[in-house]
CSV table of C-alpha atoms in Angstrom, one decimal:
chain,number,residue,atom,x,y,z
V,1,UNK,CA,0.0,0.0,0.0
V,2,UNK,CA,1.2,3.5,-0.8
V,3,UNK,CA,1.8,5.4,2.4
V,4,UNK,CA,0.3,8.7,1.1
V,5,UNK,CA,-2.9,7.2,-0.3
V,6,UNK,CA,-6.3,8.4,1.2
V,7,UNK,CA,-8.8,5.6,1.7
V,8,UNK,CA,-11.3,7.2,4.1
V,9,UNK,CA,-14.3,8.6,2.2
V,10,UNK,CA,-14.6,11.6,4.5
V,11,UNK,CA,-10.9,12.5,4.1
V,12,UNK,CA,-11.1,12.1,0.3
V,13,UNK,CA,-14.1,14.3,0.1
V,14,UNK,CA,-12.4,16.9,2.3
V,15,UNK,CA,-9.3,16.8,0.1
V,16,UNK,CA,-11.5,17.1,-3.0
V,17,UNK,CA,-13.3,20.2,-1.7
V,18,UNK,CA,-10.0,21.8,-0.7
V,19,UNK,CA,-8.6,21.2,-4.2
V,20,UNK,CA,-11.7,22.5,-5.9
V,21,UNK,CA,-11.4,25.8,-4.0
V,22,UNK,CA,-7.6,25.9,-4.6
V,23,UNK,CA,-8.1,25.7,-8.3
V,24,UNK,CA,-11.0,28.1,-8.2
V,25,UNK,CA,-13.3,25.4,-9.6
V,26,UNK,CA,-16.0,26.5,-7.1
V,27,UNK,CA,-16.6,29.4,-9.6
V,28,UNK,CA,-18.4,26.9,-11.9
V,29,UNK,CA,-20.3,24.9,-9.4
V,30,UNK,CA,-23.3,27.3,-9.5
V,31,UNK,CA,-23.8,26.5,-13.2
V,32,UNK,CA,-23.9,22.7,-12.7
V,33,UNK,CA,-27.4,21.1,-12.4
V,34,UNK,CA,-28.2,18.6,-9.7
V,35,UNK,CA,-26.9,15.2,-10.5
V,36,UNK,CA,-23.5,16.5,-11.8
V,37,UNK,CA,-20.4,14.5,-11.1
V,38,UNK,CA,-16.7,15.0,-10.9
V,39,UNK,CA,-15.1,11.8,-12.4
V,40,UNK,CA,-11.8,10.2,-13.5
V,41,UNK,CA,-8.2,11.1,-13.0
V,42,UNK,CA,-8.7,14.2,-10.9
V,43,UNK,CA,-10.2,12.1,-8.2
V,44,UNK,CA,-7.6,9.4,-8.6
V,45,UNK,CA,-4.7,11.8,-8.2
V,46,UNK,CA,-6.3,13.4,-5.1
V,47,UNK,CA,-6.6,9.9,-3.5
V,48,UNK,CA,-3.0,9.1,-4.4
V,49,UNK,CA,-1.8,12.4,-3.1
V,50,UNK,CA,-0.3,13.0,-6.5
V,51,UNK,CA,0.4,16.5,-7.8
V,52,UNK,CA,0.6,17.1,-11.6
V,53,UNK,CA,1.7,20.1,-13.7
V,54,UNK,CA,-1.4,19.8,-15.9
V,55,UNK,CA,-4.8,19.8,-14.2
V,56,UNK,CA,-7.5,17.8,-16.1
V,57,UNK,CA,-11.0,18.0,-14.7
V,58,UNK,CA,-13.8,15.7,-16.1
V,59,UNK,CA,-17.4,16.5,-15.2
V,60,UNK,CA,-20.5,14.6,-16.2
V,61,UNK,CA,-23.9,16.4,-16.3
V,62,UNK,CA,-27.3,14.9,-16.8
V,63,UNK,CA,-28.0,16.9,-20.0
V,64,UNK,CA,-27.1,20.0,-22.1
V,65,UNK,CA,-23.3,19.9,-21.7
V,66,UNK,CA,-22.8,22.3,-24.5
V,67,UNK,CA,-25.2,24.9,-23.2
V,68,UNK,CA,-23.8,24.6,-19.6
V,69,UNK,CA,-20.2,24.8,-20.9
V,70,UNK,CA,-20.9,27.9,-22.9
V,71,UNK,CA,-22.5,29.7,-19.9
V,72,UNK,CA,-19.5,28.8,-17.7
V,73,UNK,CA,-17.0,30.0,-20.3
V,74,UNK,CA,-18.9,33.3,-20.9
V,75,UNK,CA,-19.1,33.9,-17.1
V,76,UNK,CA,-15.5,33.3,-16.3
V,77,UNK,CA,-14.0,34.6,-19.5
V,78,UNK,CA,-12.3,31.4,-20.6
V,79,UNK,CA,-11.7,29.6,-23.9
V,80,UNK,CA,-14.5,27.3,-25.0
V,81,UNK,CA,-14.1,24.4,-27.4
V,82,UNK,CA,-16.7,21.8,-28.6
V,83,UNK,CA,-14.9,18.5,-28.7
V,84,UNK,CA,-17.8,16.4,-29.9
V,85,UNK,CA,-21.0,18.1,-30.9
V,86,UNK,CA,-23.1,14.9,-31.4
V,87,UNK,CA,-22.2,13.5,-28.0
V,88,UNK,CA,-22.1,16.9,-26.4
V,89,UNK,CA,-18.5,17.0,-25.0
V,90,UNK,CA,-17.0,20.4,-24.5
V,91,UNK,CA,-13.7,21.8,-23.1
V,92,UNK,CA,-13.1,25.0,-21.0
V,93,UNK,CA,-9.5,26.1,-20.7
V,94,UNK,CA,-8.9,28.2,-17.6
V,95,UNK,CA,-5.2,29.1,-17.2
V,96,UNK,CA,-3.5,25.7,-16.9
V,97,UNK,CA,-6.7,23.9,-16.1
V,98,UNK,CA,-8.6,21.8,-18.7
V,99,UNK,CA,-12.2,21.3,-17.8
V,100,UNK,CA,-14.1,18.7,-19.9
V,101,UNK,CA,-17.9,18.6,-19.5
V,102,UNK,CA,-19.9,15.7,-21.1
V,103,UNK,CA,-23.5,14.4,-20.9
V,104,UNK,CA,-24.2,11.3,-18.9
V,105,UNK,CA,-24.5,8.5,-21.5
V,106,UNK,CA,-26.1,5.7,-19.4
V,107,UNK,CA,-29.3,5.9,-17.4
V,108,UNK,CA,-27.2,5.9,-14.3
V,109,UNK,CA,-23.8,7.2,-13.3
V,110,UNK,CA,-22.8,3.7,-12.5
V,111,UNK,CA,-23.3,2.7,-16.1
V,112,UNK,CA,-21.1,5.5,-17.3
V,113,UNK,CA,-18.4,4.6,-14.7
V,114,UNK,CA,-18.4,0.9,-15.8
V,115,UNK,CA,-17.6,1.9,-19.3
V,116,UNK,CA,-14.4,3.9,-18.4
V,117,UNK,CA,-10.9,2.6,-19.1
V,118,UNK,CA,-9.8,1.3,-15.7
V,119,UNK,CA,-11.4,0.9,-12.2
V,120,UNK,CA,-9.0,3.5,-10.7
V,121,UNK,CA,-10.6,6.1,-13.1
V,122,UNK,CA,-14.1,4.9,-12.4
V,123,UNK,CA,-14.7,6.8,-9.2
V,124,UNK,CA,-17.2,9.8,-9.1
V,125,UNK,CA,-18.0,12.6,-6.7
V,126,UNK,CA,-21.6,13.8,-6.7
V,127,UNK,CA,-21.3,17.6,-6.2
V,128,UNK,CA,-24.7,18.3,-4.6
V,129,UNK,CA,-24.7,15.4,-2.1
V,130,UNK,CA,-21.0,15.4,-1.5
V,131,UNK,CA,-20.6,11.6,-1.8
V,132,UNK,CA,-18.4,9.2,-3.7
V,133,UNK,CA,-19.6,6.6,-6.1
V,134,UNK,CA,-17.3,3.6,-6.7
V,135,UNK,CA,-19.1,0.7,-8.4
V,136,UNK,CA,-15.9,-1.1,-9.5
V,137,UNK,CA,-13.9,-0.9,-6.3
V,138,UNK,CA,-11.4,1.5,-7.7
V,139,UNK,CA,-10.5,2.7,-4.2
V,140,UNK,CA,-9.4,-0.8,-3.4
V,141,UNK,CA,-7.4,-1.1,-6.6
V,142,UNK,CA,-5.7,2.2,-5.8
V,143,UNK,CA,-4.9,0.9,-2.4
V,144,UNK,CA,-3.2,-2.2,-3.7
V,145,UNK,CA,-1.7,-0.5,-6.8
V,146,UNK,CA,-3.5,-2.6,-9.3
V,147,UNK,CA,-4.6,-1.7,-12.8
V,148,UNK,CA,-7.8,-3.4,-13.8
V,149,UNK,CA,-10.6,-3.0,-16.3
V,150,UNK,CA,-14.2,-3.9,-16.0
V,151,UNK,CA,-14.6,-5.5,-19.4
V,152,UNK,CA,-12.7,-6.3,-22.6
V,153,UNK,CA,-15.2,-3.9,-24.3
V,154,UNK,CA,-13.7,-1.1,-22.4
V,155,UNK,CA,-10.4,-1.5,-24.2
V,156,UNK,CA,-12.1,-2.1,-27.6
V,157,UNK,CA,-14.1,1.1,-27.4
V,158,UNK,CA,-10.8,3.0,-27.7
V,159,UNK,CA,-7.8,0.7,-28.4
V,160,UNK,CA,-5.4,3.5,-27.2
V,161,UNK,CA,-6.4,2.4,-23.7
V,162,UNK,CA,-4.0,-0.5,-24.4
V,163,UNK,CA,-1.1,1.9,-24.3
V,164,UNK,CA,-2.7,3.9,-21.5
V,165,UNK,CA,-2.3,0.9,-19.4
V,166,UNK,CA,1.5,1.0,-19.8
V,167,UNK,CA,1.4,4.7,-19.2
V,168,UNK,CA,-0.1,4.1,-15.7
V,169,UNK,CA,2.5,1.4,-15.1
V,170,UNK,CA,5.1,4.1,-15.9
V,171,UNK,CA,3.6,7.0,-14.1
V,172,UNK,CA,2.1,5.2,-11.1
V,173,UNK,CA,4.2,2.1,-10.7
V,174,UNK,CA,1.1,-0.1,-10.7
V,175,UNK,CA,0.8,-3.8,-11.4
V,176,UNK,CA,-1.4,-5.1,-14.2
V,177,UNK,CA,-4.3,-7.4,-13.5
V,178,UNK,CA,-3.9,-10.8,-15.3
V,179,UNK,CA,-7.2,-10.5,-17.0
V,180,UNK,CA,-6.2,-7.2,-18.4
V,181,UNK,CA,-2.9,-8.7,-19.7
V,182,UNK,CA,-5.0,-11.3,-21.5
V,183,UNK,CA,-7.2,-8.7,-23.1
V,184,UNK,CA,-4.1,-6.7,-24.2
V,185,UNK,CA,-2.5,-9.7,-25.7
V,186,UNK,CA,-5.7,-10.5,-27.6
V,187,UNK,CA,-6.3,-7.0,-28.9
V,188,UNK,CA,-2.9,-5.3,-29.3
V,189,UNK,CA,-3.2,-5.6,-33.1
V,190,UNK,CA,-6.1,-3.1,-32.9
V,191,UNK,CA,-3.8,-0.3,-32.1
V,192,UNK,CA,-3.6,0.2,-35.9
V,193,UNK,CA,-7.1,1.7,-35.6
V,194,UNK,CA,-5.8,4.6,-33.5
V,195,UNK,CA,-4.6,7.8,-35.0
V,196,UNK,CA,-0.8,7.8,-35.2
V,197,UNK,CA,-0.4,11.1,-33.4
V,198,UNK,CA,-2.3,9.7,-30.4
V,199,UNK,CA,-0.1,6.7,-30.2
V,200,UNK,CA,3.0,8.9,-30.5
V,201,UNK,CA,1.8,11.1,-27.6
V,202,UNK,CA,1.1,8.1,-25.4
V,203,UNK,CA,4.5,6.6,-26.0
V,204,UNK,CA,6.1,9.9,-25.0
V,205,UNK,CA,4.2,9.8,-21.7
V,206,UNK,CA,5.3,6.2,-21.1
V,207,UNK,CA,9.0,6.8,-21.6
V,208,UNK,CA,9.0,9.9,-19.4
V,209,UNK,CA,7.4,8.3,-16.4
V,210,UNK,CA,9.2,7.6,-13.1
V,211,UNK,CA,8.8,3.8,-13.7
V,212,UNK,CA,9.3,3.9,-17.4
V,213,UNK,CA,11.7,0.9,-17.3
V,214,UNK,CA,8.9,-1.4,-15.9
V,215,UNK,CA,6.5,-0.2,-18.6
V,216,UNK,CA,9.0,-0.7,-21.4
V,217,UNK,CA,9.9,-4.1,-20.1
V,218,UNK,CA,6.3,-5.1,-20.2
V,219,UNK,CA,5.8,-3.6,-23.7
V,220,UNK,CA,8.8,-5.7,-24.9
V,221,UNK,CA,7.6,-8.8,-23.2
V,222,UNK,CA,4.1,-8.6,-24.8
V,223,UNK,CA,5.6,-7.3,-28.1
V,224,UNK,CA,3.0,-4.6,-28.3
V,225,UNK,CA,4.3,-3.1,-31.5
V,226,UNK,CA,4.8,-6.4,-33.2
V,227,UNK,CA,8.4,-5.6,-34.2
V,228,UNK,CA,9.2,-8.7,-36.3
V,229,UNK,CA,12.9,-8.8,-35.6
V,230,UNK,CA,12.7,-7.8,-31.9
V,231,UNK,CA,14.4,-11.1,-30.7
V,232,UNK,CA,16.9,-11.3,-33.6
V,233,UNK,CA,18.1,-7.8,-33.9
V,234,UNK,CA,21.1,-7.3,-31.6
V,235,UNK,CA,20.3,-3.6,-31.3
V,236,UNK,CA,17.5,-4.5,-28.9
V,237,UNK,CA,19.3,-5.0,-25.6
V,238,UNK,CA,18.4,-6.9,-22.5
V,239,UNK,CA,17.1,-3.9,-20.4
V,240,UNK,CA,17.0,-5.9,-17.2
V,241,UNK,CA,20.8,-6.4,-17.2
V,242,UNK,CA,21.7,-2.7,-17.6
V,243,UNK,CA,23.1,-0.7,-14.7
V,244,UNK,CA,21.2,2.5,-15.0
V,245,UNK,CA,22.9,4.1,-12.0
V,246,UNK,CA,25.8,5.0,-14.2
V,247,UNK,CA,23.7,8.0,-15.3
V,248,UNK,CA,22.9,10.8,-12.9
V,249,UNK,CA,19.3,11.9,-12.4
V,250,UNK,CA,19.5,14.7,-14.9
V,251,UNK,CA,20.9,12.4,-17.5
V,252,UNK,CA,18.3,9.8,-16.9
V,253,UNK,CA,15.5,12.3,-17.3
V,254,UNK,CA,17.0,13.7,-20.5
V,255,UNK,CA,18.4,10.7,-22.3
V,256,UNK,CA,16.6,7.5,-21.1
V,257,UNK,CA,13.3,8.4,-22.9
V,258,UNK,CA,15.0,8.3,-26.3
V,259,UNK,CA,16.9,5.2,-25.4
V,260,UNK,CA,13.6,3.4,-24.5
V,261,UNK,CA,11.9,4.6,-27.6
V,262,UNK,CA,14.7,3.1,-29.7
V,263,UNK,CA,14.4,-0.1,-27.8
V,264,UNK,CA,10.7,-0.7,-28.5
V,265,UNK,CA,10.4,0.8,-32.0
V,266,UNK,CA,12.5,0.2,-35.1
V,267,UNK,CA,13.1,3.0,-37.6
V,268,UNK,CA,10.2,2.0,-39.9
V,269,UNK,CA,7.8,2.1,-36.9
V,270,UNK,CA,9.1,5.5,-35.9
V,271,UNK,CA,8.4,6.8,-39.3
V,272,UNK,CA,4.9,5.3,-39.4
V,273,UNK,CA,4.0,6.8,-36.0
V,274,UNK,CA,5.1,10.2,-37.2
V,275,UNK,CA,8.0,10.7,-34.8
V,276,UNK,CA,10.1,13.8,-35.4
V,277,UNK,CA,12.8,13.8,-38.0
V,278,UNK,CA,15.3,14.5,-35.2
V,279,UNK,CA,14.2,11.4,-33.2
V,280,UNK,CA,14.3,9.2,-36.3
V,281,UNK,CA,17.8,10.5,-37.2
V,282,UNK,CA,19.0,9.9,-33.7
V,283,UNK,CA,17.8,6.3,-33.8
V,284,UNK,CA,19.5,5.7,-37.1
V,285,UNK,CA,22.8,7.0,-35.7
V,286,UNK,CA,22.5,4.9,-32.6
V,287,UNK,CA,21.9,1.8,-34.8
V,288,UNK,CA,24.7,2.7,-37.2
V,289,UNK,CA,27.3,2.9,-34.4
V,290,UNK,CA,26.0,-0.1,-32.6
V,291,UNK,CA,26.4,-2.3,-35.6
V,292,UNK,CA,29.9,-0.9,-36.3
V,293,UNK,CA,30.8,-1.9,-32.8
V,294,UNK,CA,29.4,-5.3,-33.5
V,295,UNK,CA,31.8,-5.7,-36.4
V,296,UNK,CA,34.9,-4.1,-34.9
V,297,UNK,CA,36.2,-3.7,-31.3
V,298,UNK,CA,36.3,-0.1,-30.2
V,299,UNK,CA,40.0,-0.5,-29.5
V,300,UNK,CA,40.4,-1.2,-33.3
V,301,UNK,CA,38.7,2.1,-34.3
V,302,UNK,CA,40.9,4.5,-36.1
V,303,UNK,CA,41.3,8.1,-35.0
V,304,UNK,CA,38.9,9.1,-37.8
V,305,UNK,CA,36.3,6.5,-36.6
V,306,UNK,CA,36.4,7.7,-33.0
V,307,UNK,CA,36.2,11.3,-34.1
V,308,UNK,CA,33.3,10.6,-36.3
V,309,UNK,CA,31.5,8.7,-33.6
V,310,UNK,CA,31.8,11.6,-31.1
V,311,UNK,CA,30.9,14.2,-33.6
V,312,UNK,CA,27.7,12.4,-34.6
V,313,UNK,CA,26.7,11.3,-31.1
V,314,UNK,CA,28.0,14.3,-29.1
V,315,UNK,CA,24.6,15.8,-28.2
V,316,UNK,CA,23.1,12.5,-27.0
V,317,UNK,CA,26.0,10.2,-26.1
V,318,UNK,CA,24.4,8.9,-22.8
V,319,UNK,CA,21.6,7.5,-25.0
V,320,UNK,CA,24.3,5.3,-26.6
V,321,UNK,CA,26.3,4.4,-23.6
V,322,UNK,CA,24.6,1.1,-22.9
V,323,UNK,CA,25.7,-0.2,-26.3
V,324,UNK,CA,29.3,0.1,-25.2
V,325,UNK,CA,31.2,-2.6,-23.3
V,326,UNK,CA,30.6,-2.4,-19.6
V,327,UNK,CA,34.2,-1.5,-18.8
V,328,UNK,CA,34.1,1.6,-21.0
V,329,UNK,CA,30.8,3.2,-20.0
V,330,UNK,CA,31.8,5.1,-16.8
V,331,UNK,CA,35.0,6.5,-18.4
V,332,UNK,CA,33.2,7.7,-21.5
V,333,UNK,CA,30.5,9.3,-19.3
V,334,UNK,CA,33.1,11.1,-17.3
V,335,UNK,CA,34.8,12.4,-20.4
V,336,UNK,CA,31.5,13.4,-22.0
V,337,UNK,CA,30.6,15.4,-18.9
V,338,UNK,CA,33.8,17.4,-19.3
V,339,UNK,CA,32.8,20.1,-21.8
V,340,UNK,CA,36.5,20.9,-22.4
V,341,UNK,CA,37.2,17.4,-23.7
V,342,UNK,CA,37.7,18.1,-27.4
V,343,UNK,CA,37.3,14.5,-28.5
V,344,UNK,CA,33.9,14.1,-26.8
V,345,UNK,CA,32.9,17.7,-27.7
V,346,UNK,CA,34.6,18.4,-31.0
V,347,UNK,CA,35.2,22.1,-31.6
V,348,UNK,CA,37.6,24.3,-33.5
V,349,UNK,CA,40.1,27.1,-32.9
V,350,UNK,CA,39.2,28.7,-36.3
V,351,UNK,CA,35.9,29.3,-38.0
V,352,UNK,CA,35.2,29.4,-41.7
V,353,UNK,CA,35.3,33.2,-41.9
V,354,UNK,CA,38.7,33.4,-40.3
V,355,UNK,CA,40.1,30.7,-42.7
V,356,UNK,CA,38.6,32.4,-45.7
V,357,UNK,CA,40.1,35.8,-44.7
V,358,UNK,CA,43.5,34.6,-43.8
V,359,UNK,CA,44.0,31.8,-46.3
V,360,UNK,CA,42.1,33.1,-49.3
V,361,UNK,CA,39.9,30.0,-49.5
V,362,UNK,CA,36.2,30.0,-50.7
V,363,UNK,CA,33.1,28.3,-49.4
V,364,UNK,CA,32.9,24.7,-50.6
V,365,UNK,CA,33.8,21.1,-49.8
V,366,UNK,CA,37.5,21.9,-49.3
V,367,UNK,CA,36.6,24.4,-46.5
V,368,UNK,CA,34.4,21.8,-44.8
V,369,UNK,CA,37.1,19.1,-45.0
V,370,UNK,CA,39.7,21.5,-43.6
V,371,UNK,CA,37.5,22.5,-40.7
V,372,UNK,CA,37.0,18.8,-39.9
V,373,UNK,CA,40.7,18.1,-40.1
V,374,UNK,CA,41.5,21.0,-37.7
V,375,UNK,CA,38.8,19.9,-35.3
V,376,UNK,CA,40.2,16.3,-35.3
V,377,UNK,CA,43.8,17.7,-34.7
V,378,UNK,CA,42.4,19.6,-31.7
V,379,UNK,CA,40.6,16.6,-30.4
V,380,UNK,CA,43.8,14.6,-30.3
V,381,UNK,CA,45.8,17.4,-28.7
V,382,UNK,CA,47.9,18.1,-31.7
V,383,UNK,CA,46.9,21.8,-31.7
V,384,UNK,CA,47.3,24.3,-28.9
V,385,UNK,CA,46.6,27.8,-30.2
V,386,UNK,CA,45.5,30.0,-33.0
V,387,UNK,CA,48.9,30.3,-34.7
V,388,UNK,CA,49.4,26.5,-34.8
V,389,UNK,CA,45.9,26.1,-36.3
V,390,UNK,CA,46.7,28.7,-39.1
V,391,UNK,CA,50.0,26.9,-39.8
V,392,UNK,CA,48.4,23.5,-40.0
V,393,UNK,CA,45.6,24.9,-42.2
V,394,UNK,CA,48.2,26.3,-44.6
V,395,UNK,CA,50.0,23.0,-44.7
V,396,UNK,CA,46.8,21.0,-45.3
V,397,UNK,CA,45.7,23.3,-48.1
V,398,UNK,CA,49.1,22.9,-49.8
V,399,UNK,CA,48.7,19.1,-49.7
V,400,UNK,CA,45.0,18.8,-50.4
V,401,UNK,CA,43.7,21.7,-52.4
V,402,UNK,CA,43.2,21.0,-56.1
V,403,UNK,CA,46.1,22.2,-58.3
V,404,UNK,CA,45.4,24.4,-61.2
V,405,UNK,CA,47.3,23.9,-64.6
């Protein structure tokens, strides 16, 4: 059981009312008819004692959600969006708070709650009577950190809920009910019905959670994205054998998400799911250097190989660190953390403008090659100052510039 979890109804209601006042949500209560409920994640997070940057509020009203939402938005001067005109679902944006209001769909609130994704999100608070409604024992599941759904249909109504399951494993460190695992295995192929952008967004939340490793391990175990060569492709590592403590906390937060993404999705999948060009290119580079290391021991790399590796991976080397032999990782990290290490952070004593001015050379491939040469010389400590760089540049041009007849 989580030590901070609230299980007493009176205490939960007291915390809810305090939170409602803190976020100025009491401004909208007068517009809500009798029989209106607060539902979902807002209640769940109050019970868990969990604070989030983004505040999402879900309210169910008996009827006329659009009309009610419009009146509230006009009254408090907030942005108003109709999310679904047919089903009457609207959104009010008040500062950092997103308030979604929807009509009750079933004849009873219990019916609505039983169709929600997981039991932990199926708890409601009746505003006018100040009482909790918990038909699926969501409170108990919160107490024992269990993710459970009422019915297989609840997943099928929106297959994205399959990924949302892993998001809650990542964010809340919850276990997954065995029946839910069975439903996921049976229906994971239906993720193709979901908009690619929604899948992308959910994956980003999964890999950024505090328990992302547990979620990613489960995704790999169940082969959620059906990557055909997951077991054969040596790029996909055994994540349970990695010593993640080699990274400091800041590095974990910054670099592990990309590492995890590359460990559950191949390049083709990243492209299909509309990941950014930068993320795709990063994964391509990680794969490139991994397979080069498979063919050749790092000790056998030439100076040019090592320089090219650090130049291409400089900005995200900790994402690559686990592809290295264990005995090299800590030393590489230490050197990468040193911004003055010119091999791990290639730089130059001269820029293109200075070279063009002093050596009468024009823009073009030759200038690019010269800059790369000078940067490599600096990386291997064969340059110490500006004058040496100018001298070496002149020598290089004499030897490499095309000769005119």
